[in-house]
XYZ file of C-alpha atoms in Angstrom:
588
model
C 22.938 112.856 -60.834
C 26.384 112.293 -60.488
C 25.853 108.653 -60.963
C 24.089 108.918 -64.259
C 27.096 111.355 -65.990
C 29.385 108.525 -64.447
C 27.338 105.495 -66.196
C 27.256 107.913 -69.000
C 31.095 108.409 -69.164
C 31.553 104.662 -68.420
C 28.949 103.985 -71.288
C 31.157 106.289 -73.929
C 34.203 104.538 -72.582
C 33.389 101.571 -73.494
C 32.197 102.643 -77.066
C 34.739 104.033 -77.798
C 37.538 101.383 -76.895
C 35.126 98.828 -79.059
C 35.529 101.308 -82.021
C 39.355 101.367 -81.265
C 39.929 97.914 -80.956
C 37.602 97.903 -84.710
C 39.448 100.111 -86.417
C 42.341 98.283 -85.513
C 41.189 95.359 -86.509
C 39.661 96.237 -90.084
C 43.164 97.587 -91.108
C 43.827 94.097 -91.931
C 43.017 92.889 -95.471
C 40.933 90.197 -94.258
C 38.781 91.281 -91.710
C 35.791 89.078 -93.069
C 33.162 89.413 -90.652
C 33.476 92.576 -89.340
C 33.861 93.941 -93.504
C 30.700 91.716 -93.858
C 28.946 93.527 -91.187
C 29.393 96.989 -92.695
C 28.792 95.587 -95.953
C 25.069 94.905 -94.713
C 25.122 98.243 -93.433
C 25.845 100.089 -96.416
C 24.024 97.844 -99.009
C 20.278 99.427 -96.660
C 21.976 102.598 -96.633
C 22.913 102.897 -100.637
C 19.689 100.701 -101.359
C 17.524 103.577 -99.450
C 18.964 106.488 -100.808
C 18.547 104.780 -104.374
C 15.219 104.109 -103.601
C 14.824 108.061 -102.367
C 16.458 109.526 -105.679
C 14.002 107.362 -108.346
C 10.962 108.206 -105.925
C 11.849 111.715 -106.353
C 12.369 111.710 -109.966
C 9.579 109.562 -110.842
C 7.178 111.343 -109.220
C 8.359 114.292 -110.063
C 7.878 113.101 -113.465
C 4.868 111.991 -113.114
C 3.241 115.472 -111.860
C 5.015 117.009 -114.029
C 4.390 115.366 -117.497
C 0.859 114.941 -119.294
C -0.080 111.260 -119.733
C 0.748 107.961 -117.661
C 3.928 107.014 -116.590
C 7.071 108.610 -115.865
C 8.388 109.275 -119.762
C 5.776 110.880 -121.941
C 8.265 113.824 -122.629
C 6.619 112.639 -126.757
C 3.240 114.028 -125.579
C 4.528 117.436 -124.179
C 3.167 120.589 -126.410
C 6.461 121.848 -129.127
C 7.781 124.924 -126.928
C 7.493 122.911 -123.792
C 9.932 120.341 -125.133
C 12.503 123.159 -125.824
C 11.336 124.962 -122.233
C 11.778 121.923 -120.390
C 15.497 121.578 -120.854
C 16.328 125.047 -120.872
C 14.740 125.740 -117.476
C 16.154 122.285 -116.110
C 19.615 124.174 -117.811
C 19.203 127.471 -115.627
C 18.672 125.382 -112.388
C 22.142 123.387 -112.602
C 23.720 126.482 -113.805
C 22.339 128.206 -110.579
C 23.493 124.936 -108.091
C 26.855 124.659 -109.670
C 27.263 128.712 -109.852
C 27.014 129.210 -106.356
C 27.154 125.909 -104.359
C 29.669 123.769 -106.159
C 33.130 125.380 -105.212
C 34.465 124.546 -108.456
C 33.238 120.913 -108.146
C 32.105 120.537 -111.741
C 33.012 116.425 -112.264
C 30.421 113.978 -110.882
C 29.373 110.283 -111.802
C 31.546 107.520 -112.273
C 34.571 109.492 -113.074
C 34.884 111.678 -110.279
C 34.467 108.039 -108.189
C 37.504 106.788 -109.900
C 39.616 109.896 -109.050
C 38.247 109.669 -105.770
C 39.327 106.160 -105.265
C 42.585 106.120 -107.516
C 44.211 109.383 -105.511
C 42.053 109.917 -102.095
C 41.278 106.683 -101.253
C 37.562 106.855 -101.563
C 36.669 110.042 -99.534
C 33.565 111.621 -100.548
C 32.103 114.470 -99.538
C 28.203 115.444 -98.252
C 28.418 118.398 -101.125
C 29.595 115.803 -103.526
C 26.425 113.491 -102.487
C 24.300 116.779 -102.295
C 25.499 118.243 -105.662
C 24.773 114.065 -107.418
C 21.603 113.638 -105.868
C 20.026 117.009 -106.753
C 21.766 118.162 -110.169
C 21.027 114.570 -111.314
C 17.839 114.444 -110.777
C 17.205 118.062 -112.227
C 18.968 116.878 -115.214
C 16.898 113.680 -115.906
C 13.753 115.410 -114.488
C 14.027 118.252 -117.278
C 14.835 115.842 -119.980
C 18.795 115.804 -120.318
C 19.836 112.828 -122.157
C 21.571 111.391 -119.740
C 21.564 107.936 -117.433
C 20.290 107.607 -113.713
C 22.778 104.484 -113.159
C 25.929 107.086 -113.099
C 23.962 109.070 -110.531
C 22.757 106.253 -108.463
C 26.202 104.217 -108.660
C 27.881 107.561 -107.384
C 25.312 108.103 -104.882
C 25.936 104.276 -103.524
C 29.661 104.926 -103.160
C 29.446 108.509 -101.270
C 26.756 106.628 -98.563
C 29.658 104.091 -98.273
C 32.154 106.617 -97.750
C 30.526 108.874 -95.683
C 29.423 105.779 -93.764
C 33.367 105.114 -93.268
C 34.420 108.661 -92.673
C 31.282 109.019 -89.917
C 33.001 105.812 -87.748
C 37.143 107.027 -88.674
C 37.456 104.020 -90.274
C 40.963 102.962 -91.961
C 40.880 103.896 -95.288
C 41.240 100.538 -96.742
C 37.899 99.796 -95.212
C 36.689 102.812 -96.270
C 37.550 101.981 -99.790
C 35.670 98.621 -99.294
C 32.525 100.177 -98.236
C 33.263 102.431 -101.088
C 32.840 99.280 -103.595
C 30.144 97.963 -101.172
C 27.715 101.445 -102.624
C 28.697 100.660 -105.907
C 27.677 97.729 -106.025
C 24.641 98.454 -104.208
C 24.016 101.220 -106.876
C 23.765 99.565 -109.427
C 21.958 96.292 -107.627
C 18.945 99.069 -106.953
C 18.798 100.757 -109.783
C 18.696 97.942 -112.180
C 17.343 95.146 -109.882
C 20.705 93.866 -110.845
C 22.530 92.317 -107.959
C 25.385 90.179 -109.655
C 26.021 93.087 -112.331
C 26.419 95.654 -109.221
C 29.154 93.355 -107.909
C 31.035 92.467 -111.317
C 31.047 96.288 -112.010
C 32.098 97.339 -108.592
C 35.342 94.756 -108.562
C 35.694 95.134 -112.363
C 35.815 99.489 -112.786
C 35.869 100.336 -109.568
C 38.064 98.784 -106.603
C 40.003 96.722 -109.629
C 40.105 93.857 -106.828
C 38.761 90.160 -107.549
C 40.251 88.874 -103.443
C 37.668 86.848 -101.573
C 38.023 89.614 -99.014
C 36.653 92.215 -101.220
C 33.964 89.647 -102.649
C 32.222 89.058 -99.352
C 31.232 92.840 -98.104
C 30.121 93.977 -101.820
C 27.815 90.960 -102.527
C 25.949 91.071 -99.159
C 25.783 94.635 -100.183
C 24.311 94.005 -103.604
C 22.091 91.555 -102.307
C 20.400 93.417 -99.031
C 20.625 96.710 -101.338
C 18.276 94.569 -104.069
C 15.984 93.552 -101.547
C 15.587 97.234 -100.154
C 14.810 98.152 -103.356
C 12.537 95.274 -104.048
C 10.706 95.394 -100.691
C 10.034 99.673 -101.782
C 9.184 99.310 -105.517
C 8.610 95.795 -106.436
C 10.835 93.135 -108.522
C 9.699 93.845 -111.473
C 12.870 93.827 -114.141
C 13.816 97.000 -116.086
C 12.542 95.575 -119.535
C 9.806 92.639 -119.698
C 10.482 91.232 -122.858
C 9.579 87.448 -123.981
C 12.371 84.857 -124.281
C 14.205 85.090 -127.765
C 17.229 83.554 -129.186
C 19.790 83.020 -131.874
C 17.958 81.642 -134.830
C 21.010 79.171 -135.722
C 24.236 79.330 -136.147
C 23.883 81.157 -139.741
C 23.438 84.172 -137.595
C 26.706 84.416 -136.154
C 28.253 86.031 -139.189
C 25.373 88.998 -138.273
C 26.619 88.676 -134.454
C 30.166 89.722 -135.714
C 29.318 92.612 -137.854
C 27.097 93.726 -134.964
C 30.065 93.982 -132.109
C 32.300 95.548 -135.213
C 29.428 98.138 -135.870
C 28.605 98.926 -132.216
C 32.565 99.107 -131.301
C 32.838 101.992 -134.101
C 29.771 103.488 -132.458
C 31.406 102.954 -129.115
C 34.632 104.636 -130.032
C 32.720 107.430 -131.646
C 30.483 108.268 -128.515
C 34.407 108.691 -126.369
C 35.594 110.971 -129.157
C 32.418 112.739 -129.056
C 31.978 113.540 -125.348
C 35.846 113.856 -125.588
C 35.454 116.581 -128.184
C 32.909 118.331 -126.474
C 34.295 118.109 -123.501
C 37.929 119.473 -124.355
C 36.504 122.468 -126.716
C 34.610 123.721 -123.993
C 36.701 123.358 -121.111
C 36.999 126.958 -120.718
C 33.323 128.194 -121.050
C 31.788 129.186 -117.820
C 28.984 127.004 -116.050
C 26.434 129.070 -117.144
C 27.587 128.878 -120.634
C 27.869 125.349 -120.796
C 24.568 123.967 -119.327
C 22.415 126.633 -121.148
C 23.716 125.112 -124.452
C 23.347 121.306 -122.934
C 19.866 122.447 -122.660
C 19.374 124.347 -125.907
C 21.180 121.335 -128.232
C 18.546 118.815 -126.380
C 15.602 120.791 -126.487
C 15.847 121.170 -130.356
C 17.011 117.432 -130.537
C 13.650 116.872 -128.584
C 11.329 118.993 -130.840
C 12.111 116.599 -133.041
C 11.965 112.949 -131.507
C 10.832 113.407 -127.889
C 12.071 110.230 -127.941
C 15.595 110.966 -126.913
C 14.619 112.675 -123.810
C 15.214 111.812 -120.579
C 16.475 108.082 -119.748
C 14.482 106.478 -122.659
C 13.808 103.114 -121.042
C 9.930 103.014 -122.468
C 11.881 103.672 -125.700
C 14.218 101.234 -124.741
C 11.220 98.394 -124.005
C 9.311 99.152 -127.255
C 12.527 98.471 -129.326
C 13.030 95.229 -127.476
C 9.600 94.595 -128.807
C 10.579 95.305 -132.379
C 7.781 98.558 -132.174
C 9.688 100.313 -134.498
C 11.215 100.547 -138.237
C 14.664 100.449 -138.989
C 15.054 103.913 -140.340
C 13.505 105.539 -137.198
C 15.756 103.401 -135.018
C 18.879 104.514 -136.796
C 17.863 108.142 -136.617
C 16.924 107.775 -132.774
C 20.494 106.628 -132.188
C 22.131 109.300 -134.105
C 20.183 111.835 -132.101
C 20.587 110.028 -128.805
C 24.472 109.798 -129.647
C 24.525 113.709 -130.230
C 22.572 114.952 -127.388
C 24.105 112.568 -124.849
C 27.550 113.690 -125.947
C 26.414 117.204 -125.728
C 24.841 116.773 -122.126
C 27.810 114.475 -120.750
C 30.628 116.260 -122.793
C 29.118 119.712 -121.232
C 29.174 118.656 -117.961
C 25.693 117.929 -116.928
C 25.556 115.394 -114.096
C 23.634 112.360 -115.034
C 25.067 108.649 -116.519
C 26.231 107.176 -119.379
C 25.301 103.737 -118.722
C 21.325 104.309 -119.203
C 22.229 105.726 -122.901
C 25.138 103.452 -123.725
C 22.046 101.144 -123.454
C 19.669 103.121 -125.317
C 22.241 103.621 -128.602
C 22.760 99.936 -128.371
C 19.625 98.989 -128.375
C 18.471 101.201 -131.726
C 21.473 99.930 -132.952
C 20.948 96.372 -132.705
C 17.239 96.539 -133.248
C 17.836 98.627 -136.771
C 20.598 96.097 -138.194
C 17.557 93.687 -137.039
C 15.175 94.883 -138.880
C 17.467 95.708 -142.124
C 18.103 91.525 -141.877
C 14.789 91.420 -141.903
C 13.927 92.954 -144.941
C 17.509 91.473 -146.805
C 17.801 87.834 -145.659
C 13.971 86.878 -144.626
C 15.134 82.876 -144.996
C 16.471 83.604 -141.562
C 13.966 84.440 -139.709
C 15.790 87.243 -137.199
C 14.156 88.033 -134.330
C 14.748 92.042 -134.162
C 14.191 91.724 -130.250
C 17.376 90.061 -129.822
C 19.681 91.811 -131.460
C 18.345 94.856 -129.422
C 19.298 93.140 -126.741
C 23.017 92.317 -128.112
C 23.141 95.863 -129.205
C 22.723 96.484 -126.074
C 25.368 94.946 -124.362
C 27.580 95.876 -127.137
C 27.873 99.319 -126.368
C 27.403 99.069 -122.662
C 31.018 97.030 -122.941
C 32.565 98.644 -125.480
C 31.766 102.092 -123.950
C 32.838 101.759 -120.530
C 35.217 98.981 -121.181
C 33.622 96.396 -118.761
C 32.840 93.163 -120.470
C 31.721 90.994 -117.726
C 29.664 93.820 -116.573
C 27.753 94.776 -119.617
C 27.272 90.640 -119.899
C 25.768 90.419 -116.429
C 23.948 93.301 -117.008
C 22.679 92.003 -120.255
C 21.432 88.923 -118.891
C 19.977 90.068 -115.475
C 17.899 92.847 -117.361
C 16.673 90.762 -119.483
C 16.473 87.481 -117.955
C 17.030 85.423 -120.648
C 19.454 83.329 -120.149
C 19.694 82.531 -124.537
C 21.735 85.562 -124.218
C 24.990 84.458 -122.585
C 26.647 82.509 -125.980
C 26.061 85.285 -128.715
C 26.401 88.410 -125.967
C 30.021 87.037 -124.888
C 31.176 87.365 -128.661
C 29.550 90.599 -129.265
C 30.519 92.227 -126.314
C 34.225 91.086 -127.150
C 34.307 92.128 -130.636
C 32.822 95.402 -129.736
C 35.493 96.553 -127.023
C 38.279 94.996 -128.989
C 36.676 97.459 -131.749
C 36.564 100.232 -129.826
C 39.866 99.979 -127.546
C 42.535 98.120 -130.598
C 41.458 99.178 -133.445
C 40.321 103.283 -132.178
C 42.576 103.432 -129.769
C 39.548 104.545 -127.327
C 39.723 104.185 -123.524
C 36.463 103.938 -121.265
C 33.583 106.906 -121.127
C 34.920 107.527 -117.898
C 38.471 107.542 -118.144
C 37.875 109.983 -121.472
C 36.147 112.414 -118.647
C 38.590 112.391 -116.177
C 41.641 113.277 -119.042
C 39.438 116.000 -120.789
C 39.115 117.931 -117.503
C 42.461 117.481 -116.877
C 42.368 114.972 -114.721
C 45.196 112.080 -114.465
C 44.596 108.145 -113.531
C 46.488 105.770 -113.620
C 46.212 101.689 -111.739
C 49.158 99.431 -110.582
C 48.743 96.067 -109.480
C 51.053 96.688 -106.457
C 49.381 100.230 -105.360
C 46.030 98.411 -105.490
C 47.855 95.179 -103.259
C 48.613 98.001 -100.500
C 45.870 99.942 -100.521
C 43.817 97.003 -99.461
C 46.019 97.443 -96.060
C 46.459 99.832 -93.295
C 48.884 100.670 -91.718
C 47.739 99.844 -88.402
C 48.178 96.056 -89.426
C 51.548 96.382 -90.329
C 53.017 98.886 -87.878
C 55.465 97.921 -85.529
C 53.632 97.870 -81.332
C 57.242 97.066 -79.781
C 58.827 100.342 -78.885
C 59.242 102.687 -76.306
C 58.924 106.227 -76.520
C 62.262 108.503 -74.436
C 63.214 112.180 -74.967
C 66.271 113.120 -76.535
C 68.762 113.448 -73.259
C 68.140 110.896 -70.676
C 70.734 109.140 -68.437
C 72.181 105.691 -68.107
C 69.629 104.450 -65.187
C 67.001 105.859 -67.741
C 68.555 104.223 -71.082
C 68.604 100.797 -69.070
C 64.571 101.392 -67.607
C 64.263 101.612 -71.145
C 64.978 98.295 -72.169
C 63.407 96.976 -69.350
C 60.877 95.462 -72.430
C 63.428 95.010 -74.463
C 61.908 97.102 -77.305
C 62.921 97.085 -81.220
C 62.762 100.685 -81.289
C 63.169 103.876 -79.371
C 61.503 106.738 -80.315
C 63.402 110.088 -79.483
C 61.567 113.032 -79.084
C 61.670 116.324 -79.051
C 59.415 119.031 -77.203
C 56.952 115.950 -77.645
C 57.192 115.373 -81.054
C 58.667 112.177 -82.563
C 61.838 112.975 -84.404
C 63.225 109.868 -84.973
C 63.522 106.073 -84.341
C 66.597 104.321 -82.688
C 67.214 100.111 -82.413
C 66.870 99.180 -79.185
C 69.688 96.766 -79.458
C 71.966 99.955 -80.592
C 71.237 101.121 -77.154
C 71.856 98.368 -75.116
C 75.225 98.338 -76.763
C 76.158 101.797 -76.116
C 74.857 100.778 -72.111
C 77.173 97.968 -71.883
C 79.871 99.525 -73.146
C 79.984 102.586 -71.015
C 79.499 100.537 -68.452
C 83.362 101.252 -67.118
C 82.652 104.767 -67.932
C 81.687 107.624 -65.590
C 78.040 108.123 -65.748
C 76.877 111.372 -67.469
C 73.854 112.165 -70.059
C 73.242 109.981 -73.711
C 72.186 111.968 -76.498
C 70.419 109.295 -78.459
C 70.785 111.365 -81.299
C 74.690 111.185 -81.270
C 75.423 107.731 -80.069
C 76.194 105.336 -82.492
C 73.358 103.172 -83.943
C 70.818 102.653 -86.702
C 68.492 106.040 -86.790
C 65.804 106.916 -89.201
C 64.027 110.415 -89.312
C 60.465 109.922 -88.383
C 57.169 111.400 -90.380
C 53.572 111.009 -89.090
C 51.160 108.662 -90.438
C 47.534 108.650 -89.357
C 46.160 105.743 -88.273
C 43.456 105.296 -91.172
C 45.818 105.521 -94.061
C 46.795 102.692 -96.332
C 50.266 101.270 -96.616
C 49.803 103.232 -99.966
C 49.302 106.388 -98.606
C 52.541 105.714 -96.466
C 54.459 104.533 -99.107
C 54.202 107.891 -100.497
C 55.099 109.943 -97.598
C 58.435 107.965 -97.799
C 59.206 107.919 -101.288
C 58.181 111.712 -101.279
C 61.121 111.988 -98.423
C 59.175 113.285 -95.643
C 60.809 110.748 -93.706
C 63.250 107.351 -93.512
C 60.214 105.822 -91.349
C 56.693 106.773 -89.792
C 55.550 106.879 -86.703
C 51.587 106.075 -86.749
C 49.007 108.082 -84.699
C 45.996 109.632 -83.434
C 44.246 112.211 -81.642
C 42.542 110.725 -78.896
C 41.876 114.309 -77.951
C 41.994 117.786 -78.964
C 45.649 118.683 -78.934
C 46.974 115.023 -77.884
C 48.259 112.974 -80.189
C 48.192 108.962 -79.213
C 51.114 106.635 -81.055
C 50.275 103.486 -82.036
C 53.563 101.885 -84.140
C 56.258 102.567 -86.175
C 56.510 101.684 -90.034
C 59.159 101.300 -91.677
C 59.716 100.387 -95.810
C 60.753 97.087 -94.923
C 57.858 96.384 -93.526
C 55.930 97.760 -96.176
C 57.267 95.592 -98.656
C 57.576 92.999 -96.719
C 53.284 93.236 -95.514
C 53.220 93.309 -100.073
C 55.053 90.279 -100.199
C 52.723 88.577 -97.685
């Protein structure tokens, strides 16, 4: 017996030290295969919990709603159209009432407060509160997205992936892009888009270090979600194109148009979102449900994600006049739903108002300039990524995105200048900043990026900490002081009643030595002699150069001492930092 708890404790010795030695080791900014490996990791992870959340909605759907496919929310009876959201209304009321602890921002936004101020930590309620109010919320026929959702729900498997194995927080914020990317690679079928968005909104980081981990995640996350519910792309739609250059002028007016719609969505949810800041929960889904259950009772159509909507448009199914009034309504009950605080996406409408957009100033060009022979399909598809740019303010995303859904690669010419138009549109000449930037400010939430924040918070500290010291207590004597340097150390760290109080150059010390040399022997107090001290602060071993930067500009110390627990109550010390050497590890 005996021999099996010591193979055991041997066993979980030797885990653990290869974790250490890890951990160590991914604190540097380019720890490429090891960031690779858990880029793999989380790109299953995110692509199966994707792959849970649209089985669970779409057959929930499908139970639940007369005729085939997911979507027939059109061939529901009148008072089950208003019913539907109003009961889906009550439900997230209840879950955010009681389980939430004031946790009311989900989605995108609450990633990039996450990621901006606590380096990517997410929490199992968070994931919880996504997976379940989101899918109530579509289920019941919110307008809102399943990309916001499934993007958030990527990211929190990444972090809680991290957090599980006390990773260093840079990697941590890696794996964090890693679920992104894998979000939106799943939920689309989408792999290139999921990367662009994840390094474009989300980590703000084009290094090849960051490229590596969130591509293999995009890719193995894709083929999770291929292997579970087939390749198929989101819309099936035959290959169009520009009918000649005589059409550009049309191109132009369509970014201009769909940057003012852009810009009006923001204000919209911003509107909403700031005039009802005070209104309890209750309050606030209730009329989320109420606004799209009359919006329903009217065109259906609106409900839900839309994407069969979506497809048919793409197909030129529709007339101009009922496209236009499809994406007024979609624009108003959206902004209601997202403004209000129910937790679905944006990106799933963004696409849906593009697309009515584009395929109702197709159909107008239709009927006004027949000589050129518009293909209504198209401009959908323009429309499309029109809006998705302009609204979230993520060009090369809404372009990938654009031309992965649709694969047609005809696309890539006239969708560059209308996405640019649009978001020049919405962000010069408005003044409008992304959907989810608008969400964070009108719950009062700050965020702000800077180049040289991002730089060190790709680092931790553990690769830029300082491994040549010795620890001493405060009072030692001279045979002591000269055991000391024994190793010649850089620093000395004095403490106190076991605590690390501050940090003294080892050459100070060896000067002091040698100089009392012809002096009878009695106790240093390496707080007194003279020398070069800083005031030490802790640092945890999985925090960012960032994250220690702050501690020292906040003045909790002149220089940190990094550490651990290795066990309850014992605290292991790894380095010292110092703000030389964080500037010096930017430089680098």
């Amino acid at each position: 017996m005996s021999e099996h708890v010591n193979l055991y404790q041997l066993v979980r010795h030797w885990i653990n030290a290869q974790l250490e030695t890890t951990r160590l080791h991914l604190a540097r900014p380019d720890a490429l295969i090891l960031l690779a490996a858990i880029g793999l990791l989380t790109g299953v992870l995110a692509g199966l919990v994707i792959v849970a959340f649209r089985l669970f909605v779409e057959q929930t759907q499908s139970w639940l709603l007369p005729g085939e496919g997911p979507e027939a929310y059109e061939l529901l009876p009148q008072w089950a159209k208003l019913a539907l959201p109003l009961t889906g209304a009550i439900l997230l009321a209840i879950m955010f009432r009681w389980l939430a602890k004031g946790l009311y921002v989900l989605g995108v936004a609450r990633l990039l407060e996450r990621m901006a101020y606590h380096q990517g930590h997410l929490s199992l309620r968070e994931f919880l509160l996504q997976f379940f109010g989101a899918a109530i919320a579509i289920i019941s026929g919110h307008s809102v997205g399943r990309e916001g959702p499934h993007i958030f729900l990527g990211a929190a498997a990444g972090s809680l992936l991290g957090q599980k194995l006390a990773l260093p927080n840079n990697a941590i914020r890696t794996l964090v892009g890693c679920g992104t990317a894998a979000g939106i690679a799943a939920s689309f079928n989408t792999p290139l888009a999921g990367v662009i968005f994840a390094l474009e909104v989300v980590m703000l980081d084009y290094h090849f270090a960051s490229f590596i981990p969130v591509i293999l995640a995009a890719v193995t996350a894709t083929l999770t979600s291929n292997l579970i519910l087939g390749s198929e792309p989101a819309f099936s739609v035959p290959t169009m194109a520009l009918g000649g250059l005589s059409e550009i002028p049309l191109v132009i007016v369509l970014g201009l148009i769909a940057g003012a719609v852009s810009a009006s969505f923001t204000q919209m949810v911003q509107l909403v979102a700031a005039n009802t800041r005070n209104l309890a929960i209750w309050w606030k889904m209730l009329l989320a449900g109420l606004i799209t259950g009359a919006l329903g009772l009217a065109m259906p159509e609106i409900m839900g994600i839309g994407y069969d909507t979506v497809s048919m448009t793409l197909l030129g199914s529709y007339s101009a006049a009922f496209l236009l009034l499809l994406m007024a309504a979609k624009l108003i009950a959206t902004s209601a739903c997202v403004g209000l605080g129910v937790p679905g996406g944006m990106i799933g409408p963004a696409l849906f108002i593009g697309a009515t957009l584009g395929g109702g100033l197709g159909h107008l060009t239709e009927a006004l300039l027949p000589q050129l022979d518009t293909q209504t399909g198209f401009f959908a598809m323009l429309g499309m990524g029109a809006l998705m740019g302009a609204s979230l303010q993520a060009p090369l995303a809404a372009l990938t995105a654009l031309l992965e859904l649709t694969n047609n690669p005809q696309i890539i010419m006239p969708g560059m200048l209308v996405v640019i138009i649009a978001g020049l549109t919405a962000s010069e000449l408005f003044g409008q900043e992304s959907l989810f930037i608008t969400m964070l400010k009108a719950k009062g939430l700050d965020y702000q990026q800077h180049p040289v924040l991002a730089a060190l918070r790709r680092i931790g500290v553990a690769s830029s900490m300082d491994k040549d010291f010795v620890s001493s207590p405060r009072h030692i004597d001279p045979d002591q002081g000269w055991k000391l340097l024994e190793k010649k150390p850089k620093w000395i760290v004095i403490t106190e009643d076991n605590t690390p109080k501050a940090i003294l150059s080892g050459i100070n010390l060896a000067g002091y030595l040698e100089g009392a040399q012809e002096q009878p022997r009695e106790d240093i107090d390496l707080m007194e002699i003279p020398g070069k001290r800083l005031q030490l602060a802790p640092v945890h071993l999985h925090e960012t150069l960032q994250e220690a930067l702050d501690k020292l500009n906040k003045g909790e110390g002149e220089a940190l001492y990094v550490r651990r627990m290795s066990a309850p109550g014992i605290w292991h010390i790894y380095g010292v930092l110092t703000r030389e050497q964080i500037e010096s590890a930017y430089r680098l």
